[in-house]
Amino acid sequence: MLFDFKKPKIELIDTKVLILPIFKNNKFSDLASQIDKKLNFLISDIIKEKYWKPDLGQIHTIYSNQKLKIKKIVLLGLGDKAKITDEKYWRALSNAVSYLNKINITEIAVYLDGIKEQKLQNTIEIFLLSLYKFNYHKSQKNHFVKSKIVFLIDNINKETVLISKKSQIFANAINNVRDLVNHPSNIITPKKLSEKAKKFKNELISVKTYDEKELDKMGLRLFTSVSKGSIEDAQMIILDYKPKKYDKTISIIGKGLTFDAGGISLKPANKMDEMKMDMAGGAVVFGVFEAISKLMPKNVRVVGVIGACENLPGHNALKPGDIIKSYSGKTVEIINTDAEGRLVLADLISYIVDKYKPEYLIDIATLTGAIVIALGHEYIGLVGNDQKSIKKLIEISEKSYEKIWQLPIDELFHEEFKSDVADLNNVGNGAEGGASSAAAFLEEFVNPKTKWMHMDIGGSAIISKTTKAFMPKGGTGSGVKTLVEFIENLN
Ligand code: BES
Ligand code: ZN
Ligand code: ZN
C-alpha cells in the first residue's frame, strides 16, 4: 500500500477517486468550491435540486467527465457542522471507504479538512481499518491490493509523516488481530499460536513456549485442567520485550482459548461457532507485540503472556465437582467447566507475578457472556485494584475510537466464590453480575501490590452485525489501541 500526503489543490490530485466531505447547510470547503466550479456547479445543483442531501454518512457519486484529473468523486455527507462528533465523522468516513473497497477501487484520495495531530492519527487508522476484509478461505479473493491512498491535508510537515507511520503500525496490528480471531479453530490451534509467537524474536524480544507436560510439572494445573478434554496440546507463550534500560515492567496476559465448547458443561449449539474467537485476548497480545516491536517504547519492559488451549468435552476432560490445585496453592472446586477462562488466567497471573514481578499487570479476555448483557458490543468492561491506573486507561481510550467502562468489584463478589470443599469454587453467582464476579475470582490470584486491571472483551472482541464500517463484522481487534498507547504513556 502506498501512502502520500498532498495539499488539497485540484491540480495536484491525480488519483482516480476522491472522497469529498460536505457539511449540510454550510459553506463549501475551498476544495469543494474549486471542484464545484470546474464542474459547472454540479454539486451545488445536486444539493439544490435535492437529488442528494449531505446528511451524515450519505454518499453520492459523481463523475468529472474529463473536466478534472479525478474521475470519480464520492460526495460524503457530514450532516450539521454543529452536531458533528469524532465518532460520527469516523462512521461517515468509513462508510465511504468501505463502499469503495467493496467495488475494488484501488486508488483513493481523501480530503481531511482541518484534521490534525491525535485526530489525524485516529482518522488514518479508521481509514485503514475500514479496508479490512477476511477472505483467506474464499477461492475468489477480493482483497484491496496494490492500492494508493492520498491524504489531502492543509499542513504537511515532519509530524504528519510520523503520524502516518504510527497509524499504519496500529492499523496493521489491529487488522492482523482480526485475522487471528476470524480464523477457525482447526487452523489457529494452540501450537500454531506458539509458532507464530516465535516470529517476534529479535534483539529485544525473547520468546518462550511451554507445552502441557511442562506446565503440569510447573504446577499450572488450573490452566492445564481446562485442556484435558482436547487432543491439542496446551501452550503457554511468553513474549518478553526488554529494552537495554527500563525502570518499569508491565505484563499483558491474554486468554487464548482457541475453541470453547464449554467442556463437559457443554454450551448450547446455537452460535457455538463464535467460540473460535475465545482466543481474542491472546490475539491482542500478538497485536501489542507487533506494534511495540516497531514503536520500541523506551524505559518499559513488556511481558506478553498467552494461555492457549481448547475447552472440549473429551474422555479425559475436567468434570464438574473436580478439585484442582492452582499454581498459587489455592484449591478450586469446579462447578461449571464452561467458566474456564478464569482458571487459565488465574494460573498465568500467579505465575507471572511470581517470576517477573511486574509493577503493572493487565489481563485481557473474552471472559464472560455477562459483559455482553451489561455493556453490549461497543464497550470493554474494566475492573482493577488501582483507581489511578483505571482512570489513565479510560482517559487514553477516550482519545481514540475504543470505549471502556469501569465495573465495580467488592467484598460481596469475592464471597460468591466460597466453597464447602475447597478454597474457592469457579462460578460464584454465575451470570448475575457475572463480569464483576469473574474479575473477583481473578483478583483472588493477584498480589495486592501489583497494579492490576482486567479487560473483559467478551462483547467488544467480535460483532455479528456491522454497525460501523471500520468495525466490519467478525473480530474487531478490540484492546490493541488502548493497550499500546497505555504502554507508550508509562514513561
Ligand atoms: N468464553 C466464554 C464467555 C463468552 C461467552 C464470551 C459468549 C463472549 C460470548 C466463557 O468461557 C464462558 O463460557 N463463561 C461463562 C461463565 C459462567 C459459566 C459462569 C458465561 O459467561 O456464561
Ligand atoms: Zn467458557
Ligand atoms: Zn471461554
Coordinates of C-alpha atoms and ligand atoms in Angstrom, one line a residue, residues 255 260 267 274-275 277-278 336 338-342 366-370 372 426-427 430-431 458-459, ligand 1:
K255 CA -6.9 -15.6 27.3
D260 CA -14.5 -23.0 23.9
K267 CA -22.6 -24.9 25.6
E274 CA -18.5 -18.0 17.6
M275 CA -16.4 -19.6 20.3
M277 CA -12.9 -16.3 18.9
D278 CA -12.3 -17.1 22.6
N336 CA -19.0 -25.4 35.7
D338 CA -17.5 -23.5 30.9
A339 CA -16.1 -21.0 33.4
E340 CA -12.7 -22.0 32.1
G341 CA -11.1 -18.7 31.1
R342 CA -10.7 -17.7 34.8
T366 CA -13.4 -12.8 26.4
L367 CA -14.2 -13.9 29.9
T368 CA -18.0 -13.6 30.3
G369 CA -21.2 -13.6 28.3
A370 CA -22.5 -11.3 31.1
V372 CA -22.4 -8.5 26.6
N426 CA -15.2 -21.3 40.0
V427 CA -18.7 -19.9 39.2
G430 CA -22.8 -17.2 37.5
A431 CA -24.4 -14.7 35.1
G458 CA -16.4 -10.7 25.7
G459 CA -18.7 -8.1 23.9
Ligands
BES1 N1 -15.9 -17.6 26.6 C1 -17.0 -17.6 27.4 C2 -17.6 -16.2 27.6 C3 -18.3 -15.6 26.4 C4 -19.5 -16.2 26.0 C5 -17.8 -14.5 25.8 C6 -20.2 -15.6 25.0 C7 -18.5 -14.0 24.7 C8 -19.7 -14.5 24.3 C9 -16.6 -18.1 28.9 O1 -15.7 -19.1 28.9 C10 -17.9 -18.6 29.5 O2 -18.4 -19.6 28.9 N2 -18.3 -18.0 30.6 C11 -19.5 -18.4 31.2 C12 -19.3 -18.3 32.7 C13 -20.4 -18.9 33.5 C14 -20.4 -20.4 33.4 C15 -20.2 -18.5 35.0 C16 -20.6 -17.5 30.8 O3 -20.4 -16.3 30.6 O4 -21.7 -18.0 30.5

